[in-house]
């Protein structure tokens, strides 16, 4: 057996605390039955630092709460074709659950969900609400419902549908107590509200003063006649009519009263 190799191997198991540097060490090995053997070994012992392996953190997949919006890109106009009435969009990670609470409108409108993956790892869910726009749908209330794993409870976004339509009902009313003058107002059902009001009297000039939707006339027999109020917005026009007949309260004159029809 090569004693030098054996001694070198043994020194690899020296305990902590030995002196570093180059020295000569004597190794005594007792072998039975031949007795002890001695050998001198010149060793240069150096310290070294054990560097732990670098741990690479694994990517963590975080939940990103939904960013939600309810919009109407183009306000629909009364018609016969199906269009988008409103859009509810939620961007989150993972994808959110988006739906509508339609109430009484569930049979008159449709919904459609579209999922798209974004470059940043989020997902966008777009829920389209569509139907044939009508005056009845204007200002109807709906709710967009959003559920997500990052939320303790779902989100509820209220939304009122907006439908544009031309003037459909035009009325001329009297909203003041008669005195020497009488004020009339042109009331219109339209969306948006009319931008043009035109007052006239059939076959006669217009007495008094017109100010947009209001007309003030003197309460005399000269003010009798059929009054017209023409209104219009960018989607159409309409007209209201009112016949005014003013006459003295007594045969001897005095304050006038009037009759509307």
Coordinates of N, CA and C in Angstrom, one line a residue:
X1 N 0.8 -1.2 0.0 CA 0.0 0.0 0.0 C 0.9 1.2 0.0
X2 N 0.6 2.2 -0.8 CA 1.3 3.5 -0.8 C 0.9 4.4 0.3
X3 N 1.8 4.5 1.3 CA 1.5 5.2 2.5 C 1.3 6.7 2.2
X4 N 2.0 7.3 1.3 CA 1.9 8.7 1.0 C 0.5 9.1 0.5
X5 N 0.0 8.2 -0.4 CA -1.4 8.4 -0.9 C -2.4 8.3 0.2
X6 N -2.2 7.4 1.1 CA -3.2 7.2 2.2 C -3.2 8.4 3.1
X7 N -2.0 8.9 3.4 CA -1.9 10.1 4.3 C -2.5 11.3 3.7
X8 N -2.3 11.5 2.4 CA -2.9 12.6 1.6 C -4.4 12.6 1.7
X9 N -4.9 11.3 1.5 CA -6.4 11.2 1.5 C -6.9 11.5 2.9
X10 N -6.2 11.1 3.9 CA -6.7 11.3 5.3 C -6.8 12.8 5.6
X11 N -5.8 13.6 5.1 CA -5.8 15.0 5.4 C -7.0 15.7 4.8
X12 N -7.7 15.1 3.8 CA -8.9 15.8 3.3 C -10.0 15.8 4.3
X13 N -9.9 15.1 5.3 CA -11.0 15.0 6.3 C -10.6 15.8 7.6
X14 N -9.6 16.7 7.5 CA -9.2 17.5 8.7 C -10.4 18.3 9.2
X15 N -10.6 18.4 10.5 CA -11.7 19.1 11.1 C -11.5 20.6 10.9
X16 N -12.6 21.4 11.1 CA -12.5 22.9 11.1 C -11.6 23.3 12.3
X17 N -10.8 24.4 12.1 CA -10.0 25.0 13.1 C -8.5 24.7 12.9
X18 N -8.1 24.0 11.9 CA -6.7 23.7 11.7 C -6.1 25.0 11.2
X19 N -4.7 25.1 11.3 CA -4.0 26.3 10.9 C -3.7 26.2 9.4
X20 N -3.9 27.3 8.8 CA -3.7 27.4 7.4 C -2.2 27.7 7.1
X21 N -1.8 27.4 5.9 CA -0.4 27.7 5.5 C 0.3 26.4 5.1
X22 N 1.6 26.5 4.6 CA 2.3 25.4 4.2 C 3.2 24.9 5.3
X23 N 3.0 23.6 5.7 CA 3.7 23.0 6.8 C 3.9 21.5 6.5
X24 N 4.8 20.9 7.3 CA 5.0 19.5 7.2 C 4.3 18.8 8.3
X25 N 3.5 17.8 7.9 CA 2.7 17.1 8.9 C 3.1 15.6 8.9
X26 N 3.2 15.1 10.2 CA 3.6 13.7 10.3 C 2.3 12.8 10.6
X27 N 2.2 11.8 9.9 CA 1.0 10.9 10.0 C 1.6 9.6 10.5
X28 N 1.0 9.1 11.6 CA 1.4 7.8 12.2 C 0.2 6.9 12.1
X29 N 0.5 5.7 11.4 CA -0.6 4.7 11.2 C -0.1 3.4 11.9
X30 N -1.0 2.9 12.7 CA -0.7 1.6 13.3 C -1.4 0.5 12.6
X31 N -0.5 -0.4 12.1 CA -1.0 -1.6 11.3 C -0.7 -2.8 12.1
X32 N -1.7 -3.7 12.2 CA -1.5 -5.0 12.9 C -1.3 -6.0 11.8
X33 N -0.3 -6.9 12.0 CA 0.6 -7.1 13.1 C 2.0 -6.5 12.9
X34 N 2.2 -5.7 11.8 CA 3.5 -5.2 11.5 C 3.9 -4.0 12.3
X35 N 3.0 -3.3 13.0 CA 3.3 -2.2 13.9 C 3.1 -0.9 13.2
X36 N 3.5 0.3 13.9 CA 3.2 1.6 13.3 C 4.1 2.0 12.2
X37 N 3.6 2.9 11.3 CA 4.3 3.4 10.2 C 4.2 5.0 10.4
X38 N 5.2 5.7 10.0 CA 5.3 7.1 10.0 C 5.6 7.7 8.6
X39 N 5.0 8.8 8.3 CA 5.3 9.4 7.0 C 5.1 10.9 7.2
X40 N 6.0 11.7 6.6 CA 5.9 13.2 6.6 C 5.3 13.6 5.3
X41 N 4.4 14.6 5.4 CA 3.7 15.1 4.2 C 3.8 16.6 4.2
X42 N 4.2 17.2 3.2 CA 4.3 18.7 3.0 C 3.0 19.2 2.4
X43 N 2.2 19.8 3.2 CA 0.9 20.3 2.8 C 0.7 21.8 2.8
X44 N 0.1 22.4 1.8 CA -0.2 23.8 1.8 C -1.7 23.9 1.9
X45 N -2.2 24.2 3.2 CA -3.6 24.3 3.5 C -4.1 25.7 3.3
X46 N -5.2 25.9 2.5 CA -5.7 27.2 2.3 C -7.2 27.2 2.6
X47 N -7.6 28.4 3.0 CA -9.1 28.6 3.3 C -9.8 28.9 2.0
X48 N -11.1 28.5 2.0 CA -11.9 28.9 0.9 C -13.3 29.1 1.4
X49 N -14.1 29.9 0.6 CA -15.4 30.2 1.0 C -16.4 29.5 0.1
X50 N -17.3 28.9 0.8 CA -18.4 28.1 0.1 C -19.5 29.1 -0.3
X51 N -19.7 29.3 -1.5 CA -20.7 30.3 -2.0 C -21.9 29.5 -2.3
X52 N -23.0 29.8 -1.6 CA -24.3 29.1 -1.9 C -24.8 29.4 -3.3
X53 N -25.4 28.4 -3.9 CA -26.0 28.7 -5.3 C -27.0 29.8 -5.3
X54 N -27.0 30.6 -6.4 CA -27.9 31.7 -6.5 C -29.3 31.1 -6.8
X55 N -30.3 31.5 -6.0 CA -31.6 31.0 -6.2 C -32.3 32.0 -7.1
X56 N -32.8 31.5 -8.2 CA -33.6 32.3 -9.1 C -35.0 32.3 -8.8
X57 N -35.6 33.5 -8.5 CA -37.0 33.5 -8.1 C -37.9 33.2 -9.3
X58 N -38.8 32.3 -9.0 CA -39.8 31.9 -10.0 C -40.8 33.0 -10.2
X59 N -41.2 33.3 -11.5 CA -42.2 34.3 -11.7 C -43.5 34.0 -11.0
X60 N -44.1 35.0 -10.4 CA -45.3 34.9 -9.6 C -46.4 35.5 -10.5
X61 N -47.5 34.7 -10.6 CA -48.6 35.2 -11.4 C -49.6 36.0 -10.5
X62 N -49.6 37.3 -10.6 CA -50.4 38.1 -9.7 C -51.8 38.4 -10.4
X63 N -52.8 38.5 -9.5 CA -54.1 38.9 -10.0 C -54.1 40.4 -10.2
X64 N -54.6 40.9 -11.3 CA -54.8 42.3 -11.6 C -56.3 42.6 -11.6
X65 N -56.7 43.5 -10.6 CA -58.2 43.8 -10.5 C -58.7 44.4 -11.8
X66 N -59.9 44.2 -12.1 CA -60.5 44.7 -13.4 C -60.6 46.2 -13.4
X67 N -60.3 46.8 -14.6 CA -60.6 48.2 -14.9 C -61.8 48.1 -15.8
X68 N -62.9 48.7 -15.4 CA -64.2 48.6 -16.0 C -64.7 49.9 -16.5
X69 N -65.4 49.9 -17.7 CA -66.0 51.1 -18.2 C -67.3 50.7 -19.0
X70 N -68.3 51.5 -18.9 CA -69.5 51.4 -19.7 C -69.6 52.6 -20.6
X71 N -69.6 52.3 -21.9 CA -69.6 53.4 -22.9 C -70.6 53.2 -24.0
X72 N -70.9 54.3 -24.7 CA -71.6 54.2 -26.0 C -70.8 55.0 -27.0
X73 N -70.2 54.3 -27.9 CA -69.3 54.9 -28.9 C -70.0 55.8 -29.8
X74 N -71.1 55.4 -30.3 CA -72.0 56.2 -31.2 C -73.4 56.1 -30.7
X75 N -74.0 57.2 -30.3 CA -75.3 57.2 -29.7 C -76.3 56.8 -30.8
X76 N -77.1 55.8 -30.6 CA -78.0 55.3 -31.7 C -79.2 56.2 -31.9
X77 N -79.7 56.2 -33.2 CA -80.8 57.0 -33.6 C -82.0 56.0 -33.9
X78 N -83.2 56.4 -33.5 CA -84.4 55.6 -33.8 C -84.4 55.1 -35.2
X79 N -84.6 53.8 -35.4 CA -84.6 53.2 -36.7 C -85.0 51.8 -36.7
X80 N -84.8 51.1 -37.8 CA -85.3 49.7 -37.9 C -84.2 48.7 -37.9
X81 N -82.9 49.1 -37.8 CA -81.8 48.2 -37.9 C -81.2 48.0 -36.5
X82 N -80.7 46.8 -36.2 CA -80.0 46.5 -34.9 C -78.7 47.1 -34.8
X83 N -78.4 47.8 -33.7 CA -77.1 48.5 -33.5 C -76.7 48.2 -32.1
X84 N -75.4 48.6 -31.8 CA -74.9 48.5 -30.5 C -75.5 49.7 -29.6
X85 N -76.1 49.3 -28.5 CA -76.7 50.3 -27.6 C -75.7 50.7 -26.5
X86 N -74.9 49.8 -26.0 CA -73.9 50.1 -25.0 C -72.9 49.0 -25.0
X87 N -71.7 49.3 -24.4 CA -70.6 48.4 -24.3 C -70.0 48.4 -22.9
X88 N -69.9 47.3 -22.3 CA -69.2 47.1 -21.0 C -67.9 46.4 -21.2
X89 N -66.8 47.0 -20.8 CA -65.5 46.5 -21.0 C -64.7 46.3 -19.7
X90 N -64.1 45.1 -19.4 CA -63.3 44.9 -18.2 C -62.0 44.3 -18.6
X91 N -60.9 45.0 -18.2 CA -59.5 44.5 -18.4 C -58.9 44.0 -17.1
X92 N -58.5 42.7 -17.0 CA -58.0 42.2 -15.8 C -57.1 41.0 -16.1
X93 N -56.5 40.4 -15.0 CA -55.8 39.2 -15.1 C -56.1 38.4 -13.8
X94 N -56.7 37.2 -14.0 CA -57.1 36.6 -15.3 C -58.4 37.3 -15.7
X95 N -59.0 36.8 -16.8 CA -60.1 37.4 -17.4 C -61.3 37.5 -16.4
X96 N -62.0 38.6 -16.5 CA -63.2 38.9 -15.6 C -64.4 38.3 -16.3
X97 N -65.4 38.1 -15.4 CA -66.7 37.6 -15.9 C -67.6 38.9 -16.0
X98 N -68.1 39.2 -17.3 CA -68.8 40.4 -17.5 C -70.2 40.0 -18.1
X99 N -71.3 40.6 -17.5 CA -72.6 40.3 -17.9 C -73.5 41.5 -17.7
X100 N -74.8 41.4 -18.1 CA -75.7 42.6 -18.0 C -76.9 42.1 -17.1
X101 N -77.4 43.0 -16.3 CA -78.7 42.9 -15.6 C -79.7 43.8 -16.4
X102 N -80.5 43.2 -17.2 CA -81.4 43.9 -18.2 C -82.8 44.2 -17.6
X103 N -83.2 43.6 -16.6 CA -84.5 43.8 -16.1 C -85.6 43.5 -17.1
X104 N -86.5 44.5 -17.3 CA -87.6 44.3 -18.2 C -87.2 44.2 -19.7
X105 N -85.9 44.6 -20.0 CA -85.4 44.6 -21.4 C -84.9 43.3 -21.9
X106 N -84.9 42.3 -21.1 CA -84.2 41.0 -21.4 C -84.7 40.4 -22.7
X107 N -86.0 40.7 -23.1 CA -86.6 40.1 -24.3 C -86.4 41.0 -25.5
X108 N -86.0 42.3 -25.3 CA -85.9 43.2 -26.4 C -84.5 43.6 -26.9
X109 N -83.5 43.1 -26.2 CA -82.1 43.4 -26.5 C -81.3 42.1 -26.5
X110 N -80.1 42.1 -27.1 CA -79.2 41.0 -27.2 C -77.8 41.3 -26.5
X111 N -77.1 40.3 -26.1 CA -75.8 40.5 -25.5 C -74.8 39.6 -26.2
X112 N -73.5 40.0 -26.3 CA -72.5 39.3 -26.9 C -71.1 39.6 -26.3
X113 N -70.5 38.5 -25.8 CA -69.2 38.6 -25.2 C -68.0 38.3 -26.1
X114 N -67.0 39.2 -26.1 CA -65.8 38.9 -26.9 C -64.5 39.0 -25.9
X115 N -63.7 38.0 -26.0 CA -62.5 38.0 -25.2 C -61.2 38.2 -26.0
X116 N -60.4 39.1 -25.6 CA -59.1 39.3 -26.3 C -57.9 39.3 -25.3
X117 N -56.8 38.7 -25.7 CA -55.6 38.7 -24.9 C -54.7 39.9 -25.2
X118 N -54.3 40.6 -24.2 CA -53.4 41.8 -24.4 C -51.9 41.4 -24.2
X119 N -51.0 42.2 -24.9 CA -49.6 41.9 -24.8 C -49.0 41.8 -23.4
X120 N -49.6 42.6 -22.4 CA -49.1 42.6 -21.1 C -49.5 41.5 -20.2
X121 N -50.2 40.5 -20.8 CA -50.7 39.4 -20.1 C -52.1 39.5 -19.5
X122 N -52.7 40.7 -19.6 CA -54.1 40.8 -19.1 C -55.0 40.4 -20.2
X123 N -56.3 40.3 -19.8 CA -57.3 39.9 -20.8 C -58.4 40.9 -20.8
X124 N -59.0 41.3 -21.9 CA -60.0 42.2 -22.0 C -61.3 41.5 -22.5
X125 N -62.4 41.7 -21.7 CA -63.7 41.1 -22.0 C -64.6 42.3 -22.3
X126 N -65.2 42.2 -23.5 CA -66.1 43.3 -24.0 C -67.5 42.6 -24.2
X127 N -68.4 43.2 -23.5 CA -69.8 42.7 -23.6 C -70.7 43.7 -24.3
X128 N -71.1 43.4 -25.5 CA -71.9 44.3 -26.3 C -73.4 44.1 -26.0
X129 N -74.1 45.2 -25.8 CA -75.6 45.2 -25.7 C -76.1 45.8 -27.0
X130 N -76.9 45.0 -27.7 CA -77.4 45.5 -29.0 C -78.9 45.3 -29.1
X131 N -79.5 46.1 -30.0 CA -81.0 46.0 -30.2 C -81.4 47.0 -31.2
X132 N -82.7 47.1 -31.6 CA -83.2 48.0 -32.5 C -83.6 49.3 -31.7
X133 N -83.0 50.4 -31.9 CA -83.2 51.6 -31.1 C -84.6 52.2 -31.3
X134 N -85.3 52.5 -30.2 CA -86.6 53.1 -30.3 C -86.7 54.1 -29.2
X135 N -87.7 54.9 -29.3 CA -88.0 55.9 -28.3 C -88.2 55.3 -26.9
X136 N -88.8 54.1 -26.9 CA -89.1 53.5 -25.6 C -87.9 53.1 -24.8
X137 N -86.8 52.8 -25.5 CA -85.5 52.4 -24.9 C -84.8 53.6 -24.3
X138 N -85.1 54.8 -24.7 CA -84.4 56.0 -24.2 C -84.5 56.1 -22.7
X139 N -83.4 56.3 -22.0 CA -83.3 56.4 -20.5 C -83.7 55.2 -19.8
X140 N -83.8 54.0 -20.4 CA -84.0 52.8 -19.7 C -82.7 52.4 -18.9
X141 N -82.9 51.9 -17.7 CA -81.8 51.6 -16.9 C -81.3 50.1 -17.0
X142 N -80.0 49.9 -17.2 CA -79.4 48.6 -17.2 C -78.2 48.6 -16.3
X143 N -77.7 47.5 -15.9 CA -76.5 47.4 -15.1 C -75.5 46.4 -15.6
X144 N -74.2 46.8 -15.6 CA -73.1 45.9 -16.0 C -72.6 45.3 -14.8
X145 N -72.5 43.9 -14.8 CA -72.0 43.2 -13.6 C -70.7 42.6 -13.9
X146 N -69.7 42.8 -13.0 CA -68.4 42.3 -13.2 C -67.9 41.5 -12.0
X147 N -67.5 40.2 -12.3 CA -66.9 39.4 -11.2 C -65.5 39.0 -11.5
X148 N -64.7 39.0 -10.4 CA -63.2 38.6 -10.6 C -62.7 38.0 -9.4
X149 N -61.6 37.2 -9.5 CA -61.0 36.5 -8.4 C -60.4 37.5 -7.4
X150 N -60.0 38.6 -7.8 CA -59.4 39.6 -6.9 C -60.4 40.4 -6.1
X151 N -61.7 40.2 -6.4 CA -62.7 41.0 -5.7 C -63.5 40.2 -4.7
X152 N -63.8 40.8 -3.5 CA -64.6 40.1 -2.6 C -66.0 40.0 -3.0
X153 N -66.5 41.0 -3.7 CA -67.8 41.0 -4.2 C -67.8 41.7 -5.6
X154 N -68.8 41.4 -6.4 CA -68.9 41.9 -7.8 C -69.1 43.4 -7.9
X155 N -68.7 43.9 -9.0 CA -68.9 45.3 -9.3 C -70.3 45.5 -10.1
X156 N -71.0 46.6 -9.7 CA -72.2 46.9 -10.4 C -72.1 48.3 -10.9
X157 N -72.2 48.5 -12.3 CA -72.2 49.8 -12.9 C -73.5 50.1 -13.5
X158 N -74.2 51.2 -13.0 CA -75.5 51.6 -13.5 C -75.3 52.4 -14.8
X159 N -76.2 52.2 -15.8 CA -76.1 52.9 -17.0 C -77.5 53.1 -17.6
X160 N -77.7 54.3 -18.1 CA -79.0 54.7 -18.7 C -78.8 54.7 -20.2
X161 N -79.6 54.0 -21.0 CA -79.5 54.0 -22.4 C -79.9 55.3 -23.0
X162 N -79.2 55.8 -24.0 CA -79.5 57.0 -24.7 C -79.8 56.8 -26.1
X163 N -81.0 57.2 -26.6 CA -81.5 57.0 -27.9 C -81.9 58.4 -28.5
X164 N -81.4 58.8 -29.6 CA -81.7 60.0 -30.3 C -83.0 59.8 -31.1
X165 N -83.9 60.8 -31.1 CA -85.1 60.7 -32.0 C -85.6 62.1 -32.3
X166 N -86.3 62.3 -33.4 CA -86.8 63.6 -33.8 C -88.0 64.0 -32.9
X167 N -88.4 65.2 -33.0 CA -89.6 65.7 -32.2 C -90.8 64.8 -32.6
X168 N -91.5 64.2 -31.6 CA -92.6 63.4 -31.9 C -93.9 63.9 -31.3
X169 N -93.9 64.6 -30.2 CA -95.0 65.1 -29.5 C -94.7 66.6 -29.2
X170 N -95.5 67.5 -29.8 CA -95.3 68.9 -29.6 C -96.7 69.5 -29.1
X171 N -96.6 70.2 -28.0 CA -97.8 70.8 -27.4 C -97.5 72.3 -27.1
X172 N -98.6 73.1 -27.2 CA -98.5 74.5 -26.8 C -99.4 74.6 -25.5
X173 N -98.9 75.1 -24.4 CA -99.6 75.1 -23.2 C -99.5 76.5 -22.6
X174 N -100.4 76.9 -21.7 CA -100.4 78.1 -21.0 C -100.0 77.8 -19.6
X175 N -98.9 78.4 -19.1 CA -98.4 78.0 -17.7 C -98.4 79.2 -16.8
X176 N -99.1 80.3 -17.1 CA -99.2 81.5 -16.2 C -100.6 81.9 -16.0
X177 N -100.9 82.6 -15.0 CA -102.2 83.2 -14.7 C -102.5 84.4 -15.7
X178 N -103.6 84.3 -16.4 CA -103.9 85.4 -17.4 C -103.9 86.8 -16.7
X179 N -103.3 87.7 -17.4 CA -103.4 89.1 -17.0 C -103.7 89.9 -18.2
X180 N -103.0 91.0 -18.4 CA -103.1 91.7 -19.7 C -102.4 91.0 -20.8
X181 N -101.5 90.1 -20.4 CA -100.7 89.3 -21.4 C -100.8 87.9 -21.0
X182 N -100.7 87.0 -22.0 CA -100.7 85.6 -21.7 C -99.4 85.0 -22.3
X183 N -98.8 84.1 -21.5 CA -97.6 83.5 -22.0 C -97.9 82.0 -22.3
X184 N -97.4 81.6 -23.4 CA -97.5 80.2 -23.9 C -96.1 79.6 -24.0
X185 N -96.1 78.2 -23.8 CA -94.8 77.5 -23.9 C -95.0 76.3 -24.9
X186 N -94.0 76.1 -25.7 CA -94.0 75.0 -26.6 C -93.2 73.9 -26.0
X187 N -93.9 72.8 -25.7 CA -93.4 71.6 -25.0 C -93.1 70.5 -26.0
X188 N -91.9 70.0 -26.0 CA -91.6 69.0 -27.0 C -91.0 67.7 -26.4
X189 N -91.4 66.6 -27.0 CA -90.7 65.3 -26.6 C -89.8 65.0 -27.8
X190 N -88.5 65.2 -27.5 CA -87.4 64.9 -28.5 C -86.1 64.7 -27.8
X191 N -85.2 64.0 -28.5 CA -83.8 63.9 -27.9 C -82.8 63.8 -29.1
X192 N -81.9 64.8 -29.1 CA -81.8 65.9 -28.1 C -82.9 66.9 -28.3
X193 N -83.0 67.8 -27.3 CA -84.0 68.9 -27.4 C -83.8 69.7 -28.6
X194 N -84.9 70.2 -29.2 CA -84.9 71.0 -30.4 C -83.9 72.3 -30.3
X195 N -83.3 72.6 -31.3 CA -82.4 73.7 -31.3 C -83.1 74.9 -32.0
X196 N -84.2 74.7 -32.7 CA -84.9 75.7 -33.4 C -86.4 75.7 -33.0
X197 N -86.9 76.9 -32.6 CA -88.4 77.1 -32.3 C -88.8 78.2 -33.2
X198 N -89.9 78.0 -34.0 CA -90.4 79.0 -34.9 C -91.9 79.2 -34.6
X199 N -92.3 80.4 -34.1 CA -93.7 80.6 -33.8 C -94.4 81.4 -35.0
X200 N -95.6 81.1 -35.2 CA -96.4 81.8 -36.3 C -97.9 81.7 -35.9
X201 N -98.6 82.6 -36.7 CA -100.1 82.6 -36.6 C -100.7 82.5 -38.0
X202 N -101.6 81.6 -38.2 CA -102.1 81.3 -39.5 C -102.9 82.5 -40.0
X203 N -102.5 82.9 -41.2 CA -103.1 84.0 -42.0 C -103.0 85.4 -41.3
X204 N -102.2 85.5 -40.2 CA -102.1 86.8 -39.6 C -100.7 86.9 -39.1
X205 N -100.3 88.2 -38.8 CA -98.9 88.4 -38.2 C -98.9 87.9 -36.8
X206 N -97.8 87.7 -36.3 CA -97.6 87.2 -34.9 C -97.6 88.4 -33.9
X207 N -98.5 88.5 -33.0 CA -98.5 89.6 -32.0 C -97.6 89.2 -30.9
X208 N -97.3 90.2 -30.1 CA -96.5 89.9 -28.9 C -95.0 89.6 -29.2
X209 N -94.4 88.8 -28.3 CA -92.9 88.6 -28.4 C -92.6 87.1 -28.2
X210 N -91.8 86.6 -29.1 CA -91.4 85.2 -29.0 C -90.0 85.1 -28.5
X211 N -89.7 84.1 -27.6 CA -88.4 83.9 -27.1 C -88.1 82.4 -27.0
X212 N -87.5 81.9 -28.0 CA -87.2 80.4 -28.1 C -88.5 79.7 -27.9
X213 N -88.7 79.0 -26.8 CA -89.9 78.1 -26.7 C -91.1 78.8 -26.1
X214 N -90.9 80.1 -25.8 CA -92.0 80.8 -25.1 C -92.5 81.9 -26.0
X215 N -93.9 82.2 -25.9 CA -94.5 83.2 -26.7 C -95.4 84.0 -25.8
X216 N -95.3 85.3 -25.8 CA -96.1 86.2 -24.9 C -97.0 87.1 -25.9
X217 N -98.3 87.0 -25.7 CA -99.2 87.8 -26.5 C -100.1 88.6 -25.7
X218 N -100.6 89.8 -26.2 CA -101.6 90.6 -25.4 C -102.9 89.9 -25.4
X219 N -103.6 90.0 -24.3 CA -104.9 89.3 -24.1 C -106.0 90.2 -24.6
X220 N -106.1 90.3 -26.0 CA -107.2 91.1 -26.7 C -107.7 90.3 -27.8
X221 N -108.9 90.8 -28.3 CA -109.5 90.0 -29.4 C -108.6 90.0 -30.7
X222 N -107.7 91.0 -30.7 CA -106.7 91.0 -31.9 C -105.7 89.9 -31.9
X223 N -105.7 89.2 -30.7 CA -104.7 88.1 -30.6 C -105.4 86.8 -31.0
X224 N -106.7 86.8 -31.3 CA -107.3 85.5 -31.7 C -106.7 84.9 -32.9
X225 N -106.8 83.6 -32.9 CA -106.3 82.9 -34.1 C -105.6 81.5 -33.8
X226 N -105.2 80.9 -34.8 CA -104.5 79.6 -34.7 C -103.0 79.8 -34.7
X227 N -102.4 79.4 -33.6 CA -100.9 79.5 -33.4 C -100.2 78.2 -33.7
X228 N -99.0 78.4 -34.3 CA -98.2 77.2 -34.6 C -96.8 77.3 -34.0
X229 N -96.3 76.2 -33.5 CA -95.0 76.2 -33.0 C -94.2 75.1 -33.8
X230 N -93.3 75.4 -34.6 CA -92.5 74.5 -35.4 C -91.2 74.3 -34.7
X231 N -90.8 73.0 -34.5 CA -89.5 72.8 -33.8 C -88.7 71.7 -34.6
X232 N -87.4 71.7 -34.4 CA -86.6 70.8 -35.1 C -85.3 70.5 -34.4
X233 N -84.8 69.3 -34.5 CA -83.4 69.0 -34.1 C -82.7 68.4 -35.3
X234 N -81.5 67.8 -35.1 CA -80.8 67.3 -36.3 C -81.4 66.1 -36.9
X235 N -82.4 65.5 -36.2 CA -83.0 64.2 -36.7 C -84.4 64.4 -37.3
X236 N -85.0 65.6 -37.2 CA -86.3 65.8 -37.8 C -87.0 67.0 -37.2
X237 N -88.3 67.1 -37.5 CA -89.0 68.3 -37.0 C -90.4 67.9 -36.6
X238 N -91.1 68.8 -35.9 CA -92.5 68.5 -35.5 C -93.2 69.9 -35.3
X239 N -94.5 69.8 -35.1 CA -95.3 71.0 -35.0 C -96.4 70.8 -34.0
X240 N -96.7 71.9 -33.2 CA -97.8 72.0 -32.3 C -98.7 73.1 -32.6
X241 N -100.0 72.9 -32.3 CA -101.1 73.9 -32.7 C -101.9 74.3 -31.5
X242 N -102.3 75.5 -31.5 CA -103.2 76.0 -30.4 C -104.1 77.1 -30.9
X243 N -105.4 77.0 -30.7 CA -106.3 78.0 -31.2 C -106.7 78.9 -29.9
X244 N -106.5 80.2 -30.1 CA -106.7 81.1 -29.0 C -107.9 82.0 -29.3
X245 N -108.9 82.1 -28.4 CA -110.0 83.0 -28.6 C -110.2 83.8 -27.3
X246 N -109.9 85.1 -27.5 CA -110.0 86.0 -26.3 C -111.3 86.9 -26.5
X247 N -112.0 87.2 -25.4 CA -113.2 88.0 -25.5 C -113.4 88.7 -24.2
X248 N -114.2 89.8 -24.2 CA -114.4 90.5 -22.9 C -115.1 89.7 -21.9
X249 N -114.8 89.9 -20.6 CA -115.5 89.1 -19.6 C -117.0 89.5 -19.4
X250 N -117.3 90.7 -19.9 CA -118.7 91.2 -19.8 C -119.1 92.0 -21.1
X251 N -120.4 92.2 -21.3 CA -120.8 92.9 -22.5 C -120.4 94.4 -22.4
X252 N -120.1 94.8 -21.3 CA -119.7 96.3 -21.1 C -118.2 96.5 -21.2
X253 N -117.5 95.4 -21.5 CA -116.0 95.5 -21.6 C -115.4 95.1 -20.3
X254 N -114.1 95.4 -20.2 CA -113.4 95.0 -19.0 C -112.4 93.9 -19.4
X255 N -111.8 93.2 -18.4 CA -110.8 92.3 -18.6 C -111.2 91.2 -19.6
X256 N -110.2 90.7 -20.3 CA -110.5 89.6 -21.3 C -110.3 88.3 -20.7
X257 N -111.0 87.3 -21.1 CA -110.7 85.9 -20.8 C -110.4 85.3 -22.2
X258 N -109.9 84.0 -22.1 CA -109.5 83.4 -23.4 C -109.9 81.9 -23.3
X259 N -110.0 81.4 -24.5 CA -110.4 80.0 -24.6 C -109.3 79.3 -25.5
X260 N -108.8 78.2 -25.1 CA -107.8 77.5 -25.8 C -108.4 76.2 -26.4
X261 N -108.0 75.9 -27.6 CA -108.4 74.6 -28.2 C -107.4 74.1 -29.2

